[in-house]
PDB file of C-alpha atoms in Angstrom:
ATOM      1  CA  MET A 442       0.025  -0.012   0.290  1.00  0.00           C
ATOM      2  CA  SER A 443       0.755   3.638  -0.216  1.00  0.00           C
ATOM      3  CA  CYS A 444       1.243   6.291   1.967  1.00  0.00           C
ATOM      4  CA  MET A 445      -1.608   8.844   2.468  1.00  0.00           C
ATOM      5  CA  ILE A 446       0.509  11.332   2.647  1.00  0.00           C
ATOM      6  CA  CYS A 447       4.093  11.062  -0.019  1.00  0.00           C
ATOM      7  CA  GLY A 448       2.350   8.044  -1.897  1.00  0.00           C
ATOM      8  CA  ARG A 449       6.313   6.468  -0.797  1.00  0.00           C
ATOM      9  CA  GLU A 450       5.907   2.854  -0.479  1.00  0.00           C
ATOM     10  CA  PRO A 451       5.591   0.473   1.938  1.00  0.00           C
ATOM     11  CA  THR A 452       3.333   1.563   4.740  1.00  0.00           C
ATOM     12  CA  ILE A 453       4.491   0.226   8.146  1.00  0.00           C
ATOM     13  CA  LYS A 454       1.925  -0.487  11.606  1.00  0.00           C
ATOM     14  CA  SER A 455       1.279   3.014  12.658  1.00  0.00           C
ATOM     15  CA  HIS A 456       0.164   3.077  16.542  1.00  0.00           C
ATOM     16  CA  LEU A 457      -3.059   5.441  16.247  1.00  0.00           C
ATOM     17  CA  ILE A 458      -2.826   5.684  20.294  1.00  0.00           C
ATOM     18  CA  PRO A 459       1.368   6.684  20.301  1.00  0.00           C
ATOM     19  CA  LYS A 460       3.208   3.761  21.681  1.00  0.00           C
ATOM     20  CA  THR A 461       5.454   5.773  23.647  1.00  0.00           C
ATOM     21  CA  LEU A 462       1.831   6.561  25.803  1.00  0.00           C
ATOM     22  CA  ALA A 463       0.240   3.246  25.470  1.00  0.00           C
ATOM     23  CA  ARG A 464       3.036   1.462  27.843  1.00  0.00           C
ATOM     24  CA  GLU A 465       1.703   3.910  30.208  1.00  0.00           C
ATOM     25  CA  VAL A 466      -0.995   1.364  30.799  1.00  0.00           C
ATOM     26  CA  GLN A 467      -0.102  -1.506  29.794  1.00  0.00           C
ATOM     27  CA  VAL A 468      -0.082  -5.223  32.360  1.00  0.00           C
ATOM     28  CA  GLY A 469       1.476  -7.773  31.588  1.00  0.00           C
ATOM     29  CA  LYS A 470       1.456  -7.132  27.267  1.00  0.00           C
ATOM     30  CA  ALA A 471      -1.645  -6.040  27.408  1.00  0.00           C
ATOM     31  CA  HIS A 472      -3.259  -1.832  27.476  1.00  0.00           C
ATOM     32  CA  ALA A 473      -6.466  -0.979  28.676  1.00  0.00           C
ATOM     33  CA  TYR A 474      -8.530   1.709  25.585  1.00  0.00           C
ATOM     34  CA  ALA A 475     -11.753   1.921  23.885  1.00  0.00           C
ATOM     35  CA  ARG A 476     -12.800   2.041  21.418  1.00  0.00           C
ATOM     36  CA  ASN A 477     -16.591   3.857  22.380  1.00  0.00           C
ATOM     37  CA  SER A 478     -18.018   5.922  25.295  1.00  0.00           C
ATOM     38  CA  ASP A 479     -19.208   2.190  26.804  1.00  0.00           C
ATOM     39  CA  ASP A 480     -17.145  -0.251  25.013  1.00  0.00           C
ATOM     40  CA  PHE A 481     -13.668  -0.657  27.105  1.00  0.00           C
ATOM     41  CA  ASP A 482     -11.393  -3.464  26.145  1.00  0.00           C
ATOM     42  CA  HIS A 483      -7.766  -4.922  26.229  1.00  0.00           C
ATOM     43  CA  THR A 484      -4.263  -5.469  23.667  1.00  0.00           C
ATOM     44  CA  GLN A 485      -1.531  -7.121  23.466  1.00  0.00           C
ATOM     45  CA  SER A 486       0.730  -4.388  21.154  1.00  0.00           C
ATOM     46  CA  GLY A 487      -1.479  -1.072  20.793  1.00  0.00           C
ATOM     47  CA  ILE A 488      -3.978  -0.177  18.614  1.00  0.00           C
ATOM     48  CA  TYR A 489      -2.573  -0.047  14.850  1.00  0.00           C
ATOM     49  CA  GLU A 490      -2.718   0.534  11.676  1.00  0.00           C
ATOM     50  CA  ARG A 491      -0.954  -1.455   8.624  1.00  0.00           C
ATOM     51  CA  ASN A 492      -1.718   0.789   5.332  1.00  0.00           C
ATOM     52  CA  ILE A 493      -2.137   5.061   6.259  1.00  0.00           C
ATOM     53  CA  LEU A 494       2.022   5.259   6.664  1.00  0.00           C
ATOM     54  CA  CYS A 495       5.550   4.866   5.520  1.00  0.00           C
ATOM     55  CA  LYS A 496       7.972   5.180   8.846  1.00  0.00           C
ATOM     56  CA  ASP A 497       9.212   9.088   7.482  1.00  0.00           C
ATOM     57  CA  CYS A 498       5.332  10.290   7.384  1.00  0.00           C
ATOM     58  CA  ASP A 499       5.266   8.408  10.770  1.00  0.00           C
ATOM     59  CA  ASN A 500       8.096   9.929  11.931  1.00  0.00           C
ATOM     60  CA  GLU A 501       6.967  13.414  11.611  1.00  0.00           C
ATOM     61  CA  LEU A 502       4.097  12.627  13.823  1.00  0.00           C
ATOM     62  CA  GLY A 503       6.852  10.924  15.718  1.00  0.00           C
ATOM     63  CA  LYS A 504       8.129  13.961  16.476  1.00  0.00           C
ATOM     64  CA  TRP A 505       4.765  16.019  18.151  1.00  0.00           C
ATOM     65  CA  GLU A 506       4.317  12.563  20.126  1.00  0.00           C
ATOM     66  CA  ASN A 507       7.279  13.036  22.281  1.00  0.00           C
ATOM     67  CA  ILE A 508       6.736  16.295  23.071  1.00  0.00           C
ATOM     68  CA  ALA A 509       3.680  15.611  23.857  1.00  0.00           C
ATOM     69  CA  ALA A 510       4.679  12.154  25.786  1.00  0.00           C
ATOM     70  CA  LYS A 511       7.231  14.167  27.939  1.00  0.00           C
ATOM     71  CA  ALA A 512       4.378  17.221  28.896  1.00  0.00           C
ATOM     72  CA  PHE A 513       1.702  14.932  29.752  1.00  0.00           C
ATOM     73  CA  ARG A 514       4.771  12.886  32.219  1.00  0.00           C
ATOM     74  CA  GLN A 515       5.530  16.138  33.233  1.00  0.00           C
ATOM     75  CA  ILE A 516       2.492  17.255  34.341  1.00  0.00           C
ATOM     76  CA  ARG A 517       1.694  14.441  36.101  1.00  0.00           C
ATOM     77  CA  GLU A 518       4.266  14.706  38.224  1.00  0.00           C
ATOM     78  CA  GLU A 519       3.513  18.268  39.315  1.00  0.00           C
ATOM     79  CA  SER A 520       0.433  17.943  39.950  1.00  0.00           C
ATOM     80  CA  LYS A 521       0.219  14.665  42.347  1.00  0.00           C
ATOM     81  CA  VAL A 522       0.230  16.996  44.741  1.00  0.00           C
ATOM     82  CA  GLY A 523      -1.624  20.497  45.321  1.00  0.00           C
ATOM     83  CA  SER A 524      -5.286  21.803  44.939  1.00  0.00           C
ATOM     84  CA  LEU A 525      -7.376  21.593  42.214  1.00  0.00           C
ATOM     85  CA  GLY A 526      -7.244  24.341  39.861  1.00  0.00           C
ATOM     86  CA  GLU A 527      -5.709  25.893  36.536  1.00  0.00           C
ATOM     87  CA  TYR A 528      -1.899  25.515  35.652  1.00  0.00           C
ATOM     88  CA  THR A 529       0.526  26.216  33.409  1.00  0.00           C
ATOM     89  CA  LEU A 530       4.222  23.818  32.665  1.00  0.00           C
ATOM     90  CA  LYS A 531       6.449  25.633  31.636  1.00  0.00           C
ATOM     91  CA  GLY A 532       9.198  24.607  27.739  1.00  0.00           C
ATOM     92  CA  VAL A 533       5.989  23.293  25.631  1.00  0.00           C
ATOM     93  CA  THR A 534       3.719  25.568  23.859  1.00  0.00           C
ATOM     94  CA  GLY A 535       0.429  25.014  23.405  1.00  0.00           C
ATOM     95  CA  ASP A 536       0.838  24.963  19.633  1.00  0.00           C
ATOM     96  CA  GLU A 537       2.640  21.803  19.622  1.00  0.00           C
ATOM     97  CA  ILE A 538       0.201  19.839  21.700  1.00  0.00           C
ATOM     98  CA  LEU A 539      -1.936  21.003  18.917  1.00  0.00           C
ATOM     99  CA  ARG A 540      -0.609  19.333  16.104  1.00  0.00           C
ATOM    100  CA  PHE A 541      -0.351  16.468  17.976  1.00  0.00           C
ATOM    101  CA  ILE A 542      -3.718  16.584  18.882  1.00  0.00           C
ATOM    102  CA  ALA A 543      -4.198  16.561  14.653  1.00  0.00           C
ATOM    103  CA  GLY A 544      -2.124  14.297  14.388  1.00  0.00           C
ATOM    104  CA  LEU A 545      -4.187  11.516  16.883  1.00  0.00           C
ATOM    105  CA  LEU A 546      -7.471  12.811  14.803  1.00  0.00           C
ATOM    106  CA  TRP A 547      -5.860  12.439  11.451  1.00  0.00           C
ATOM    107  CA  LYS A 548      -5.123   8.799  12.071  1.00  0.00           C
ATOM    108  CA  TYR A 549      -7.904   8.171  13.338  1.00  0.00           C
ATOM    109  CA  SER A 550     -10.240   9.613  10.864  1.00  0.00           C
ATOM    110  CA  VAL A 551      -8.576   7.205   8.786  1.00  0.00           C
ATOM    111  CA  ALA A 552      -8.768   4.472  10.757  1.00  0.00           C
ATOM    112  CA  SER A 553     -10.323   1.078   9.949  1.00  0.00           C
ATOM    113  CA  LYS A 554     -14.130   1.160  11.380  1.00  0.00           C
ATOM    114  CA  GLU A 555     -13.355  -1.967  14.092  1.00  0.00           C
ATOM    115  CA  ASN A 556     -10.754   0.843  15.042  1.00  0.00           C
ATOM    116  CA  GLY A 557     -12.656   3.065  16.231  1.00  0.00           C
ATOM    117  CA  ARG A 558     -12.616   5.585  13.062  1.00  0.00           C
ATOM    118  CA  ILE A 559     -14.671   8.945  13.430  1.00  0.00           C
ATOM    119  CA  ASP A 560     -15.611  11.999  10.632  1.00  0.00           C
ATOM    120  CA  LEU A 561     -13.678  15.188  11.007  1.00  0.00           C
ATOM    121  CA  GLY A 562     -15.843  16.205   7.803  1.00  0.00           C
ATOM    122  CA  PRO A 563     -13.935  19.626   6.511  1.00  0.00           C
ATOM    123  CA  TYR A 564     -11.729  19.284   9.116  1.00  0.00           C
ATOM    124  CA  GLN A 565      -9.698  16.049   7.894  1.00  0.00           C
ATOM    125  CA  ASP A 566      -7.551  17.508   5.719  1.00  0.00           C
ATOM    126  CA  LEU A 567      -6.763  20.885   8.155  1.00  0.00           C
ATOM    127  CA  MET A 568      -6.226  18.430  10.523  1.00  0.00           C
ATOM    128  CA  GLU A 569      -3.258  16.393   7.581  1.00  0.00           C
ATOM    129  CA  GLY A 570      -2.350  20.024   7.271  1.00  0.00           C
ATOM    130  CA  LEU A 571      -1.434  20.855  10.487  1.00  0.00           C
ATOM    131  CA  ALA A 572       0.403  18.010  11.872  1.00  0.00           C
ATOM    132  CA  PHE A 573       2.408  17.509   8.678  1.00  0.00           C
ATOM    133  CA  SER A 574       3.011  20.650   7.122  1.00  0.00           C
ATOM    134  CA  LEU A 575       3.003  23.047   9.836  1.00  0.00           C
ATOM    135  CA  GLN A 576      -0.296  25.255   8.384  1.00  0.00           C
ATOM    136  CA  GLN A 577      -1.086  27.908  10.717  1.00  0.00           C
ATOM    137  CA  ILE A 578      -4.372  27.092  12.961  1.00  0.00           C
ATOM    138  CA  PRO A 579      -7.214  28.603  12.701  1.00  0.00           C
ATOM    139  CA  SER A 580      -9.116  30.305  15.415  1.00  0.00           C
ATOM    140  CA  SER A 581     -11.094  27.112  15.122  1.00  0.00           C
ATOM    141  CA  ILE A 582      -8.892  24.884  16.258  1.00  0.00           C
ATOM    142  CA  ASP A 583      -7.751  25.134  19.824  1.00  0.00           C
ATOM    143  CA  ALA A 584      -8.069  23.031  23.183  1.00  0.00           C
ATOM    144  CA  LEU A 585      -8.267  22.189  26.327  1.00  0.00           C
ATOM    145  CA  VAL A 586      -5.939  19.670  28.375  1.00  0.00           C
ATOM    146  CA  CYS A 587      -6.841  18.668  31.620  1.00  0.00           C
ATOM    147  CA  ARG A 588      -5.000  15.808  34.039  1.00  0.00           C
ATOM    148  CA  LEU A 589      -7.444  14.081  36.000  1.00  0.00           C
ATOM    149  CA  ARG A 590      -6.086  12.731  39.340  1.00  0.00           C
ATOM    150  CA  ARG A 591      -7.451  10.277  41.297  1.00  0.00           C
ATOM    151  CA  HIS A 592      -6.288  10.721  44.611  1.00  0.00           C
ATOM    152  CA  GLU A 593      -3.530  12.498  46.271  1.00  0.00           C
ATOM    153  CA  GLY A 594       0.207  11.649  44.663  1.00  0.00           C
ATOM    154  CA  ASP A 595      -1.145   9.921  42.257  1.00  0.00           C
ATOM    155  CA  ASP A 596       1.084  10.971  38.630  1.00  0.00           C
ATOM    156  CA  ASP A 597      -0.135   7.338  37.110  1.00  0.00           C
ATOM    157  CA  VAL A 598      -2.727   6.471  33.655  1.00  0.00           C
ATOM    158  CA  PHE A 599      -5.416   3.928  34.205  1.00  0.00           C
ATOM    159  CA  ALA A 600      -6.384   4.216  30.199  1.00  0.00           C
ATOM    160  CA  TYR A 601      -7.192   6.064  27.276  1.00  0.00           C
ATOM    161  CA  ARG A 602      -9.902   6.266  24.969  1.00  0.00           C
ATOM    162  CA  ALA A 603      -9.896   6.694  21.232  1.00  0.00           C
ATOM    163  CA  PRO A 604     -11.177  10.041  19.901  1.00  0.00           C
ATOM    164  CA  SER A 605     -15.251  10.899  20.044  1.00  0.00           C
ATOM    165  CA  PRO A 606     -17.566  13.605  19.819  1.00  0.00           C
ATOM    166  CA  ASP A 607     -18.326  15.696  21.722  1.00  0.00           C
ATOM    167  CA  ARG A 608     -19.855  19.221  22.458  1.00  0.00           C
ATOM    168  CA  GLN A 609     -18.770  21.240  25.880  1.00  0.00           C
ATOM    169  CA  GLU A 610     -19.317  24.994  26.048  1.00  0.00           C
ATOM    170  CA  GLY A 611     -20.946  25.783  23.555  1.00  0.00           C
ATOM    171  CA  VAL A 612     -18.877  24.656  21.306  1.00  0.00           C
ATOM    172  CA  ASN A 613     -18.350  21.113  19.134  1.00  0.00           C
ATOM    173  CA  GLY A 614     -14.915  19.378  19.140  1.00  0.00           C
ATOM    174  CA  TYR A 615     -13.773  15.613  20.004  1.00  0.00           C
ATOM    175  CA  ARG A 616     -12.990  14.468  23.336  1.00  0.00           C
ATOM    176  CA  VAL A 617      -9.590  12.131  24.133  1.00  0.00           C
ATOM    177  CA  LEU A 618      -8.122  10.242  26.838  1.00  0.00           C
ATOM    178  CA  VAL A 619      -4.163   9.528  26.323  1.00  0.00           C
ATOM    179  CA  GLY A 620      -1.235  10.549  28.627  1.00  0.00           C
ATOM    180  CA  GLY A 621      -3.192  10.806  31.235  1.00  0.00           C
ATOM    181  CA  MET A 622      -5.180  13.885  30.396  1.00  0.00           C
ATOM    182  CA  PHE A 623      -8.438  14.556  29.136  1.00  0.00           C
ATOM    183  CA  ILE A 624      -8.383  17.097  25.637  1.00  0.00           C
ATOM    184  CA  PHE A 625     -11.300  18.255  24.694  1.00  0.00           C
ATOM    185  CA  VAL A 626     -10.676  20.006  21.454  1.00  0.00           C
ATOM    186  CA  LYS A 627     -12.450  22.730  19.608  1.00  0.00           C
ATOM    187  CA  THR A 628     -12.964  22.440  15.916  1.00  0.00           C
ATOM    188  CA  ASP A 629     -15.780  25.168  15.737  1.00  0.00           C
ATOM    189  CA  LYS A 630     -15.669  28.532  14.851  1.00  0.00           C
ATOM    190  CA  GLN A 631     -18.058  29.252  17.823  1.00  0.00           C
ATOM    191  CA  THR A 632     -16.340  31.162  20.928  1.00  0.00           C
ATOM    192  CA  PRO A 633     -16.717  29.173  23.843  1.00  0.00           C
ATOM    193  CA  LYS A 634     -18.872  30.671  25.862  1.00  0.00           C
ATOM    194  CA  GLY A 635     -17.460  31.676  29.070  1.00  0.00           C
ATOM    195  CA  GLY A 636     -15.989  28.704  31.353  1.00  0.00           C
ATOM    196  CA  ALA A 637     -12.409  26.747  31.698  1.00  0.00           C
ATOM    197  CA  LEU A 638     -11.818  26.939  27.357  1.00  0.00           C
ATOM    198  CA  GLU A 639     -12.034  30.429  27.113  1.00  0.00           C
ATOM    199  CA  ARG A 640      -9.648  30.646  30.068  1.00  0.00           C
ATOM    200  CA  SER A 641      -7.263  27.694  29.169  1.00  0.00           C
ATOM    201  CA  ALA A 642      -7.462  26.820  25.572  1.00  0.00           C
ATOM    202  CA  ILE A 643      -3.545  26.269  24.578  1.00  0.00           C
ATOM    203  CA  ARG A 644      -3.081  27.858  21.406  1.00  0.00           C
ATOM    204  CA  GLY A 645      -0.982  30.566  20.526  1.00  0.00           C
ATOM    205  CA  LYS A 646       0.007  29.978  24.462  1.00  0.00           C
ATOM    206  CA  SER A 647       4.127  29.698  25.362  1.00  0.00           C
ATOM    207  CA  ASP A 648       3.601  27.949  27.655  1.00  0.00           C
ATOM    208  CA  LEU A 649       0.955  25.121  28.130  1.00  0.00           C
ATOM    209  CA  PRO A 650      -2.062  25.598  29.763  1.00  0.00           C
ATOM    210  CA  TYR A 651      -3.771  22.584  31.464  1.00  0.00           C
ATOM    211  CA  VAL A 652      -6.138  22.355  34.372  1.00  0.00           C
ATOM    212  CA  LEU A 653      -6.165  19.578  37.209  1.00  0.00           C
ATOM    213  CA  LEU A 654      -9.489  18.080  38.386  1.00  0.00           C
ATOM    214  CA  ARG A 655     -10.931  15.165  39.881  1.00  0.00           C
ATOM    215  CA  ALA A 656     -10.904  11.670  37.763  1.00  0.00           C
ATOM    216  CA  GLN A 657     -13.937  10.716  39.908  1.00  0.00           C
ATOM    217  CA  ASP A 658     -16.065  13.308  38.083  1.00  0.00           C
ATOM    218  CA  PHE A 659     -15.312  11.891  34.232  1.00  0.00           C
ATOM    219  CA  GLU A 660     -16.979   9.091  32.869  1.00  0.00           C
ATOM    220  CA  GLU A 661     -13.120   7.173  30.838  1.00  0.00           C
ATOM    221  CA  TYR A 662     -12.130   7.232  34.432  1.00  0.00           C
ATOM    222  CA  ARG A 663     -15.803   6.072  36.362  1.00  0.00           C
ATOM    223  CA  LEU A 664     -16.409   3.645  33.408  1.00  0.00           C
ATOM    224  CA  SER A 665     -12.918   2.228  33.188  1.00  0.00           C
ATOM    225  CA  ALA A 666     -13.331   2.049  37.339  1.00  0.00           C
ATOM    226  CA  GLU A 667     -16.596  -0.067  37.007  1.00  0.00           C
ATOM    227  CA  LEU A 668     -15.594  -2.735  34.272  1.00  0.00           C
ATOM    228  CA  ALA A 669     -12.689  -3.113  37.006  1.00  0.00           C
ATOM    229  CA  HIS A 670     -14.876  -3.837  39.722  1.00  0.00           C
ATOM    230  CA  GLU A 671     -13.178  -2.249  42.313  1.00  0.00           C
ATOM    231  CA  GLY A 672     -10.946   1.312  41.157  1.00  0.00           C
ATOM    232  CA  ARG A 673      -8.280  -0.291  38.792  1.00  0.00           C
ATOM    233  CA  LEU A 674      -8.466  -1.198  35.199  1.00  0.00           C
ATOM    234  CA  SER A 675      -4.834  -2.783  36.162  1.00  0.00           C
ATOM    235  CA  ASP A 676      -6.701  -5.621  37.987  1.00  0.00           C
ATOM    236  CA  PHE A 677      -8.890  -6.790  35.139  1.00  0.00           C
ATOM    237  CA  LEU A 678      -6.315  -6.050  33.196  1.00  0.00           C
ATOM    238  CA  ASP A 679      -4.352  -8.937  35.342  1.00  0.00           C
ATOM    239  CA  ARG A 680      -6.462 -10.953  35.214  1.00  0.00           C
ATOM    240  CA  GLN A 681      -6.931 -11.134  31.329  1.00  0.00           C
ATOM    241  CA  ASP A 682      -3.362 -12.162  31.167  1.00  0.00           C
ATOM    242  CA  GLY A 683      -3.820 -15.154  33.408  1.00  0.00           C
ATOM    243  CA  GLN A 684      -0.714 -13.315  35.350  1.00  0.00           C
TER     244      GLN A 684
END
C-alpha cells in the first residue's frame, strides 16, 4: 500500500495511540483502551493500522508525539499533589500539543471502523496540514488539556480512550483520553461561552495551560473503574493476562 501523505511504499504498522503513551497503561502484555463510550477492552500490542503511513511520515508525527508524552509525564509529576485548578507547564507550547492532537485525530479519521474511525468532515484536511505541513493553526482549532487525578499522590495513567465527538461550553469538537490527560479539542468557528475552555485554551500559548480535576467526575474513569470492579483497571488486565 502507498502512504496516504507522500504516496511512497511501503507503509508500516502505525499506532493510533502513540506507542510511547500506550505503554503507560500496559499491564503484563496488555493495554487498556476504549473503542467508544461504553466499550473498554485490552490489547496485546496497542491499536494500529498497517496501510496509512510510511516510516518517514510516521516519524513526522512521532516528533509531536514525543513532545506530548514528555509534557504529559511532567504534568502528572507536577500535579500529583496540590489543589485542583488551573496551572501552566513551562517549556512546552500550546501549538506543539495542538499539532500532536491534530495528528492523532487525523489518524483516527483514516482508521478502520473496527479501530474507532471518526468523521472529521471538512476538518480532516486541516488536521493533516497542521500535523504534517506546519500550517498555521486557525482560531477554529483549540483545545483544553485536563489532568485527571484520582487521589493525592497520583501520577499514574489508568486507561486511554479513542477520540469521540463531543460538545463543551457551546462548541463542537472531540474528546480523547491519553497520557493521563482528558483533552477536549475544539473544531468549531464558534467562540466558547466562558468557562475553562475560554480561560485555559492552549492555542498560541508560549507555555502549556492545563487544568487539574478529579478523575471521578469523568465518565472515562467511572467506566474503567466499573470494568475493574475495584477501581483499578490494571486488576482487570491482570486477570485477562493470566498473571
